[in-house]
Every structure is written in C-alpha cells, then in structure tokens.
Short mmCIF file of C-alpha atoms in Angstrom, two decimals:
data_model
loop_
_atom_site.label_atom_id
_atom_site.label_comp_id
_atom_site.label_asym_id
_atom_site.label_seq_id
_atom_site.Cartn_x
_atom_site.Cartn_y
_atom_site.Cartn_z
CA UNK P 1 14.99 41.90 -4.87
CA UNK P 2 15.49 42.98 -1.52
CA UNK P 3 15.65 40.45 1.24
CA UNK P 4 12.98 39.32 3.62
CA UNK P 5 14.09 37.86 6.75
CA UNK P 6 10.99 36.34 7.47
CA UNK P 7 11.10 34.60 4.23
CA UNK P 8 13.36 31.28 2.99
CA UNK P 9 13.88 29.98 -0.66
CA UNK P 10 15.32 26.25 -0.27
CA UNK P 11 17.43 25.53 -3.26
CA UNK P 12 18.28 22.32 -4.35
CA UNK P 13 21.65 22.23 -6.10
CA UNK P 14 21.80 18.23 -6.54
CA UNK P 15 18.60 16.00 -5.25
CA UNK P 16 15.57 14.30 -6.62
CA UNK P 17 14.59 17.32 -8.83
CA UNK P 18 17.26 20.23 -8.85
CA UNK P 19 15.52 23.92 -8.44
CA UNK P 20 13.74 26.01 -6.24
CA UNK P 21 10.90 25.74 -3.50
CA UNK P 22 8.64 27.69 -1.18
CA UNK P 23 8.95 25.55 2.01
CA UNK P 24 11.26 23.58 3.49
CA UNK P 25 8.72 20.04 3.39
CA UNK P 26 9.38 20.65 -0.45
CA UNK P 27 13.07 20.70 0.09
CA UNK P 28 13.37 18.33 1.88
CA UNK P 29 10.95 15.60 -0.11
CA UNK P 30 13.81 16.39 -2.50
CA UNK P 31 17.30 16.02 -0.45
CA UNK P 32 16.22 13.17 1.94
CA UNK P 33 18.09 10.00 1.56
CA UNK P 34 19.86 11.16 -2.00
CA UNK P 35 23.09 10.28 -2.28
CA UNK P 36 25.45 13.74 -2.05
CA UNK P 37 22.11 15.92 -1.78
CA UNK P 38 23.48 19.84 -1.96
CA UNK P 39 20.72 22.69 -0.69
CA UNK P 40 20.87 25.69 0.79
CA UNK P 41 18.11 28.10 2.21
CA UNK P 42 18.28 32.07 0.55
CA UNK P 43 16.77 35.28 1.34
CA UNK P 44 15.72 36.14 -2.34
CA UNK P 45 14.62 33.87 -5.08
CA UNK P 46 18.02 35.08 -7.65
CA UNK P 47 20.00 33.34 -4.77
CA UNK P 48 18.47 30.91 -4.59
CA UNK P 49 18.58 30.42 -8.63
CA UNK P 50 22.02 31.51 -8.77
CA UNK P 51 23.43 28.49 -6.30
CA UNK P 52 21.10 25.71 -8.07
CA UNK P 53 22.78 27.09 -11.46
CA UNK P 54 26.48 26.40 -10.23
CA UNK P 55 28.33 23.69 -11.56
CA UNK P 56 27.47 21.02 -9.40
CA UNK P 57 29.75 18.52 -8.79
CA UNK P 58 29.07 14.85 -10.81
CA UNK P 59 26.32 12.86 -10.01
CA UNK P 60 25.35 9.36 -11.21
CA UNK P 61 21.62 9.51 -12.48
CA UNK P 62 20.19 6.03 -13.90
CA UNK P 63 16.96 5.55 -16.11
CA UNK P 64 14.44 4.83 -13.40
CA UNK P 65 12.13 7.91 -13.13
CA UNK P 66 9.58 9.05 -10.17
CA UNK P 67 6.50 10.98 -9.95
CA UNK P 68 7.26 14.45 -8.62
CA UNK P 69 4.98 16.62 -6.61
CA UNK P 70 2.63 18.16 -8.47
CA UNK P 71 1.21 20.97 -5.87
CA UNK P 72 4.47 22.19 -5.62
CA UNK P 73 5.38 26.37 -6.02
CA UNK P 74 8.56 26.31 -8.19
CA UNK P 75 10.39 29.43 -9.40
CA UNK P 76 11.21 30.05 -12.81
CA UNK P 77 14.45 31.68 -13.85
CA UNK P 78 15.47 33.40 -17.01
CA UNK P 79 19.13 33.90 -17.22
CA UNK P 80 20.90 33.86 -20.45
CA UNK P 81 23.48 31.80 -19.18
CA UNK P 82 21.14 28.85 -19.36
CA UNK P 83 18.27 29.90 -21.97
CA UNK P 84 19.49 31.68 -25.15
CA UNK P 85 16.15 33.16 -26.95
CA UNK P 86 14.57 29.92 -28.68
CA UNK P 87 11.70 31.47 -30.74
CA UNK P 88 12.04 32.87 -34.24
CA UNK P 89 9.61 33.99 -36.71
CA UNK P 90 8.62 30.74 -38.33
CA UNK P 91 8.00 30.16 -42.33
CA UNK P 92 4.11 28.17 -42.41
CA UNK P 93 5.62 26.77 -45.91
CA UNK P 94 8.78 25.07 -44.24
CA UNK P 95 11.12 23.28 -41.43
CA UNK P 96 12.50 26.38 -39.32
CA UNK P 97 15.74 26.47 -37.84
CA UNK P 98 15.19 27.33 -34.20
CA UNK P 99 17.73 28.81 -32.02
CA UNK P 100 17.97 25.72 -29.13
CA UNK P 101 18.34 25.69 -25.05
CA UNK P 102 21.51 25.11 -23.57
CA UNK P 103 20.46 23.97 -19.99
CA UNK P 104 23.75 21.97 -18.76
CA UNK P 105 28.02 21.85 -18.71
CA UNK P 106 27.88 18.40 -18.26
CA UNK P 107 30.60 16.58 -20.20
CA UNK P 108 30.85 12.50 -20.45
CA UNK P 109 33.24 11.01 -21.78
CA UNK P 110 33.60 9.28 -25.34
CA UNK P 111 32.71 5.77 -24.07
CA UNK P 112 29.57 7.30 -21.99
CA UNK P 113 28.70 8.11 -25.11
CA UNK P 114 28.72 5.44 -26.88
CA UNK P 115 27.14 3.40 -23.86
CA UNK P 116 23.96 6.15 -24.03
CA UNK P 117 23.40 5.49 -27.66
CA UNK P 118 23.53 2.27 -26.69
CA UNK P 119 20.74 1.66 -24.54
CA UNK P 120 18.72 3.79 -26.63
CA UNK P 121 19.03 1.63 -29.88
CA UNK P 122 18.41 -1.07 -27.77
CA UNK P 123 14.98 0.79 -26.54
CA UNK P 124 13.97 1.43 -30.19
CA UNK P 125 15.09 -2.12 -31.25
CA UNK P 126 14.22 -4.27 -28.53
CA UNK P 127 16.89 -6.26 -28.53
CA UNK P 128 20.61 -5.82 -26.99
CA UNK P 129 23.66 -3.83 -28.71
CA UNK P 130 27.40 -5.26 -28.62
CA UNK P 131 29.17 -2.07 -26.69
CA UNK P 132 31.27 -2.36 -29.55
CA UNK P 133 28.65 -1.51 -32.22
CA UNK P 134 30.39 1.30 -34.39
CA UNK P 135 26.85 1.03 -36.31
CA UNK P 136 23.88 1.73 -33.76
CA UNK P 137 22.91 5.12 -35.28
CA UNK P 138 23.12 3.76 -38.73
CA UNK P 139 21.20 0.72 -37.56
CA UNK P 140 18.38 2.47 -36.08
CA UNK P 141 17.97 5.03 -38.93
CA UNK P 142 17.69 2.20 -41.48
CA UNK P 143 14.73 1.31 -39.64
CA UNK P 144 13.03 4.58 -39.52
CA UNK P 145 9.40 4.96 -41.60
CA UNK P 146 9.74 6.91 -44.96
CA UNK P 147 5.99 7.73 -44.96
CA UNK P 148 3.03 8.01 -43.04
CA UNK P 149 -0.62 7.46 -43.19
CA UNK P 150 -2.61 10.20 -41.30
CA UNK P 151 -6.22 9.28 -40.54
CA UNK P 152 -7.71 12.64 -39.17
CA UNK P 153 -8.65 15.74 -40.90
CA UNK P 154 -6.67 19.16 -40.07
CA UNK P 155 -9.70 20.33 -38.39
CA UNK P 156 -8.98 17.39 -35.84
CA UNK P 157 -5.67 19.24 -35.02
CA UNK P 158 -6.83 22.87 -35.38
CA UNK P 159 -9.49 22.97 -33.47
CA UNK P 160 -10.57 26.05 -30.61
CA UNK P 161 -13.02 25.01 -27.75
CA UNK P 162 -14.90 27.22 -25.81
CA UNK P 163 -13.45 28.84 -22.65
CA UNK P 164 -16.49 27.21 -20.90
CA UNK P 165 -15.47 23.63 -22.30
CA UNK P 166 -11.52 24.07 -21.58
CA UNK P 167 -11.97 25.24 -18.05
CA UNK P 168 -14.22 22.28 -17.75
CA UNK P 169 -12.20 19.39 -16.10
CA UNK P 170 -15.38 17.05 -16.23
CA UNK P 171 -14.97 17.49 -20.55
CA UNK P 172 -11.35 18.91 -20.32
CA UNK P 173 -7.69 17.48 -19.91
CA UNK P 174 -5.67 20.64 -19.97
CA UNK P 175 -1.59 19.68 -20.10
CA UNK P 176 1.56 21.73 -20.93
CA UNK P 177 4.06 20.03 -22.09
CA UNK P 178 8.01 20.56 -22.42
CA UNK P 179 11.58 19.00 -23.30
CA UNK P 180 14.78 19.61 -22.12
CA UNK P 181 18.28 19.27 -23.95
CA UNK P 182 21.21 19.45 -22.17
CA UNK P 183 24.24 20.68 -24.79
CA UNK P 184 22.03 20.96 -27.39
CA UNK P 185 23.75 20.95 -31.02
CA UNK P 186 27.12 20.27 -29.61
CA UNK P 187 29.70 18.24 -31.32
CA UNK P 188 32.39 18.48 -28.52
CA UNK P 189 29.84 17.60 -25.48
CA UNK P 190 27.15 14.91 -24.58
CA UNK P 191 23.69 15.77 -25.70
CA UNK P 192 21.34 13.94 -23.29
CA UNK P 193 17.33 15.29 -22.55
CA UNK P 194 14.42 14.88 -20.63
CA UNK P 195 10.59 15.15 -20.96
CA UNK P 196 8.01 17.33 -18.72
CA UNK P 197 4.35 16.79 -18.66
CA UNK P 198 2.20 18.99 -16.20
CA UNK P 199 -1.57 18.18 -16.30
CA UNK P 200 -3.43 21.09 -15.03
CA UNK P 201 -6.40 19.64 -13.17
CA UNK P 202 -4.16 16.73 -11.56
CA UNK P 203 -6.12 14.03 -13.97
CA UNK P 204 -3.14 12.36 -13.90
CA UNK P 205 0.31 12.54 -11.93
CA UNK P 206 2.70 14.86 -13.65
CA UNK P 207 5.50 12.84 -15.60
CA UNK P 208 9.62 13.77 -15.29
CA UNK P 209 11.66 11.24 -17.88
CA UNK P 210 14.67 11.02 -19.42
CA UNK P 211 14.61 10.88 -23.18
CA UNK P 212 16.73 7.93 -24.43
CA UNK P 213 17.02 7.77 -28.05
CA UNK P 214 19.32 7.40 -30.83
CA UNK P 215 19.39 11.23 -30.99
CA UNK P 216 18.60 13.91 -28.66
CA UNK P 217 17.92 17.23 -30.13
CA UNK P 218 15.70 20.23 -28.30
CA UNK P 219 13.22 19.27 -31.04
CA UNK P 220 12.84 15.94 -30.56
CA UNK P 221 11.95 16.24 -26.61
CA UNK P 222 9.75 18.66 -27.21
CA UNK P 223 7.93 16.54 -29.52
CA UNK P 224 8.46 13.24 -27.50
CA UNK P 225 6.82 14.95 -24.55
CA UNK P 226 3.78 15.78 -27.07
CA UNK P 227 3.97 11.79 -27.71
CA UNK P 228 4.29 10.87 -24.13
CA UNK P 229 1.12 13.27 -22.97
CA UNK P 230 -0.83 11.66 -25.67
CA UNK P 231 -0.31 8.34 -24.84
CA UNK P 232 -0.81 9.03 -20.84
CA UNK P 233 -4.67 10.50 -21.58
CA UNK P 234 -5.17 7.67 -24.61
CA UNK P 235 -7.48 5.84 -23.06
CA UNK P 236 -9.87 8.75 -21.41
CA UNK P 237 -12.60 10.41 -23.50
CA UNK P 238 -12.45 14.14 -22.82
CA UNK P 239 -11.36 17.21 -24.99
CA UNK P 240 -7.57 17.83 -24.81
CA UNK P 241 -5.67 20.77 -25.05
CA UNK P 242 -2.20 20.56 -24.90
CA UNK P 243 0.06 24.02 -24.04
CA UNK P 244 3.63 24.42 -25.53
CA UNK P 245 5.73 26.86 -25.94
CA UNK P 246 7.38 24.78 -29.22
CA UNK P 247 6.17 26.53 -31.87
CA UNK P 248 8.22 24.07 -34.30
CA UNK P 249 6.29 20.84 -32.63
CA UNK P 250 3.06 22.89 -33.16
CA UNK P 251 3.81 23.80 -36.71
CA UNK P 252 4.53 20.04 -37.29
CA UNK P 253 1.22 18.70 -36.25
CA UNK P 254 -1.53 21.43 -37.28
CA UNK P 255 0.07 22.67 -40.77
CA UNK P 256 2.96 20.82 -42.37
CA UNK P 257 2.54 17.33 -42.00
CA UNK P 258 -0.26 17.27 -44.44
CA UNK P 259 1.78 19.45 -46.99
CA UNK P 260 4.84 16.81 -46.16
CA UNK P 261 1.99 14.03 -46.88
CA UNK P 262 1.34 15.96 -50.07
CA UNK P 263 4.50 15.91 -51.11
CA UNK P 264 6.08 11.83 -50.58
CA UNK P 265 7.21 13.37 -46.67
CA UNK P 266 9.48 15.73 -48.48
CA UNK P 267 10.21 18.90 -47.33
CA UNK P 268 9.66 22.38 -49.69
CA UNK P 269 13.40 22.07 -50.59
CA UNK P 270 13.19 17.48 -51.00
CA UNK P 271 15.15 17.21 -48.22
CA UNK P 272 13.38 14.32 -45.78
CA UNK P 273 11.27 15.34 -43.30
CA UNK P 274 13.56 15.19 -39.55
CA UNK P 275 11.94 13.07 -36.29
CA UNK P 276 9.74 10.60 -38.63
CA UNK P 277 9.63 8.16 -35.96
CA UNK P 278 8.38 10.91 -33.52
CA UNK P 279 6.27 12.17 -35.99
CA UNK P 280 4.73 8.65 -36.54
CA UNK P 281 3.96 7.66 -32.90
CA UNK P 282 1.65 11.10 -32.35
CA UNK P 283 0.07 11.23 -35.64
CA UNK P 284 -1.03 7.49 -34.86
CA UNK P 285 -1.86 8.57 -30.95
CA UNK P 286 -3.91 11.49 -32.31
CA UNK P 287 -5.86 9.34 -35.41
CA UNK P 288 -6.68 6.84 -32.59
CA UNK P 289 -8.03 9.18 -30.44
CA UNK P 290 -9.69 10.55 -33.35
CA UNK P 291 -11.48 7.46 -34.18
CA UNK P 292 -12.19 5.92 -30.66
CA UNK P 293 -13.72 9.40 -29.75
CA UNK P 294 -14.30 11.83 -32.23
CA UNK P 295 -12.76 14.42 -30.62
CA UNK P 296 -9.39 16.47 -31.28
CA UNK P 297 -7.01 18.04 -29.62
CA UNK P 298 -6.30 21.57 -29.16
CA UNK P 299 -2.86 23.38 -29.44
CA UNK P 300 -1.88 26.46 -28.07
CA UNK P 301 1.81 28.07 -28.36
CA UNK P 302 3.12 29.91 -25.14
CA UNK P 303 6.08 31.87 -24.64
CA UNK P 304 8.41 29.93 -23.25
CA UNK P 305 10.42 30.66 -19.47
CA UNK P 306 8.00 33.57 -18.77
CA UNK P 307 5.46 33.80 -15.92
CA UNK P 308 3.08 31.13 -16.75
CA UNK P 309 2.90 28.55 -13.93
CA UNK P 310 2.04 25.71 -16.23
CA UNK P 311 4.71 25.90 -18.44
CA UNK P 312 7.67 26.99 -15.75
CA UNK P 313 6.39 23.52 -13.94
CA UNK P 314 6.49 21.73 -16.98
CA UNK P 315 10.03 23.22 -17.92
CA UNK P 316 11.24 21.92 -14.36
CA UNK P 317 9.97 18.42 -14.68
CA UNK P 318 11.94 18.23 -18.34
CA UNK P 319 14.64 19.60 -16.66
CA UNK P 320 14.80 17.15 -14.01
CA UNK P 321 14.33 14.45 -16.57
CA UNK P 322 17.16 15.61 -18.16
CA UNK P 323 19.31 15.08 -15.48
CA UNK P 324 18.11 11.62 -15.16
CA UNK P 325 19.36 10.79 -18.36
CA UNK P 326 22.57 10.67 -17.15
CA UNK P 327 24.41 7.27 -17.07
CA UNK P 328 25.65 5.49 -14.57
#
C-alpha cells in the first residue's frame, strides 16, 4: 500500500489493548499512564501491523479487565505468522479436529505455570489451592458433570429471523463473539486466552477478559465467550443472534449436543464429550432464556480474520484479553 503523508496509523505495540487505530485520541486512550507503553505512528496500515506484531518486550498483565472503546476503527491483519488457516470441513456426525490460532511467543516459566492453573482451580472451586498442589487439574476434572439435561428444543437453537427483525435493535441483540489462545496446543510453552464480545447496536459495553481456567484451548474460549455473551444479555427479552466464526462452538450447540444427549454424552467413537463444564453453563443460559422468554437464539458462522468489522473487533478484544491473562 503506498503511503499517504497526510495519513497516520498509531500502533500500539504494548498498552491497554495492543493493535491498530485511526486517530491519535484512540492511541493515546491506550498508551496514557501504562506502565512501559510502546507506539509508534506509520504511513500504511502493514506498518503499522508489522511493529504491533514484534516481539514485545515482557509485560506484567494481572486479572482485572476494563471496558474498551467500542466506536473505535481497528485494523484487521491476516498474516500467517500469527493465524494459521483454522477452518476445516467439519463431519455433522462428530467432534472435528480444528487446525488452532497461534496468536503469541510468550513463554512463562514452569512455576508461572503452575501459579496460572492455580488461580483458575481456585475460580472453578471457590476455595484456595496450596502452590504446591501437584493435583489441581486432576482435582477440578473430578468435579466436572458427566451429563446434562437440556430443556429447549433444537428449533430453539436453529432458528433464522427475518432481516427486518435482526436489524431491529428495539427486538434484536446482535453480538459477535470470539476467543483467543495464545500457544495454542503447545506442550513446551504457556497456553493462556482471552474472550471478545462485540455487541453491534452498543446494548451493552463490549467485554475484553482473560480466560482463567484449568485448561485453555482455542476451543474452549471460543465457547466461553458464547457463555459470557449469554450471560451479559440474560436478563433482557429480545431476539439474539450471536456471530462466530467457530464453526466447532456452532456445531456443538445447534446439532451434536442432542446426538451426545442421545447417546449417555458420548461421542460417535465413546470417547467423552470435551468442555462439559462449558457446555453445561450455555446449554443452562440458553434453556433459561428459553423458558423466561420463549425466544431462541440465532447462530451464524463467519469466516474468521476477513473484512467483517464485527468479527475483526471482536477478534481484538479476545486478543487483548489474552494478554491480560498474563500473571503477575
């Protein structure tokens, strides 16, 4: 892209919420007062990209989370150096294996580790953990549900509203929804994630978390982001429709958890069914909503990291929750 000298992209390298912006009031919402802040102004937006996607030196993150900006313009990369192609042809019948997002280099060490899963059995548990548990992921999944009662139909989950009805934000909560995985699938590196939710008629603020849990997987944002949307619009009676660009979390919810149901929360091959627990919390969310006001909610897949401004904001809030997730 040729440069335009009357024209600035403000990166943000290290700040509140790492990536790109339009103006420098956005940029500097970001950098001002954070400890270490790194930006830079660039004439094209792959410049701009290219210095927020250097290794940035450490940064302590904690747990607490803040609202971010939801008029914002952000700009959405693809690079292969940070997404690898996460969508495959997916079997109605079964569990896919998806090919996952590697979004970070970051490396903690072993006791980091240990101090991250931690905190998070300590989340599901309520209740502290010695930090010299050798047991917390065995403790946790010993408390995991085996089954599940689902009290909605599949049309509840599979249903298509009018255009007139979803562009309706009197009737309509329209929200796109994402997770983020840093090191995804690595057993050398930290795995640590981070949940986006981007509601499209600003019903509610947009939400940027950190995903704390006994294990972080691509999946398992994606689907706790699902949970955490749900839960944020529980108590309001309108239609929802919620965007992803998960095709796994969608096939989850509107086809094979009633087959799974079917079949003692087996899989096709009697393997158990993975994320139970996750699985558990929206099924309940979506029953309740079902029952309180006999409405559904909507799904629609969308291709991930392309030029859909919903999802791209989405993608940057996960993102930025991901980073969070790092320990102090």
């Amino acid at each position: 892209m040729p440069k335009n000298k009357s024209r600035k992209y403000y990166a943000v390298r290290v700040g509140r919420n790492p990536g790109v912006y339009d103006t420098w009031d956005e940029c500097q919402r970001e950098v001002t007062g954070y400890p270490r802040a790194a930006f830079k102004s660039f004439g094209t937006v792959e410049e701009a990209w290219e210095f927020v996607n250097v290794s940035a030196p450490k940064t302590v993150y904690n747990f607490n989370t803040e609202n971010i900006y939801p008029q914002r313009t952000f700009y959405q990369q693809r690079s292969s150096s940070i997404y690898e192609d996460e969508e495959s042809d997916i079997d109605d019948d079964d569990e896919p294996v998806i090919p996952q997002r590697n979004t970070s280099n970051t490396v903690l060490s072993d006791t980091d580790i240990r101090r991250f899963v931690n905190k998070a059995v300590e989340l599901v548990l309520n209740k502290p953990i010695s930090s010299s548990s050798s047991n917390s992921l065995s403790t946790v999944q010993s408390t995991l549900p085996n089954s599940i009662d689902i009290h909605f139909p599949p049309t509840a989950v599979n249903i298509s509203l009018s255009k007139d009805i979803v562009e309706n934000p009197t009737r309509t909560i329209q929200a796109y929804t994402d997770g983020s995985c840093f090191n995804n699938g690595s057993k050398t590196k930290s795995v640590v994630g981070g949940i986006g939710v981007h509601f499209v008629n600003n019903d509610l603020d947009d939400i940027s978390e950190p995903y704390c849990s006994f294990k972080v997987t691509n999946q398992r944002t994606e689907l706790a982001a699902i949970k955490t949307c749900l839960e944020a619009v529980a108590h309001i009676d309108k239609f929802l429709v919620i965007y992803s660009d998960s095709q796994y979390s969608i096939k989850c919810i509107q086809n094979w958890i009633f087959g799974w149901a079917r079949n003692n929360w087996k899989t096709s091959q009697g393997t158990p069914v993975e994320n139970m627990d996750l699985l558990k919390d929206i099924i309940d969310l979506i029953g309740d909503r079902f029952t309180a006001f006999k409405k559904g909610v909507q799904f629609v897949h969308v291709r991930g990291h392309q030029s859909n401004k919903g999802n791209n904001t989405a993608d940057v809030l996960a993102v930025a929750g991901s980073r969070k997730s790092l320990l102090q």
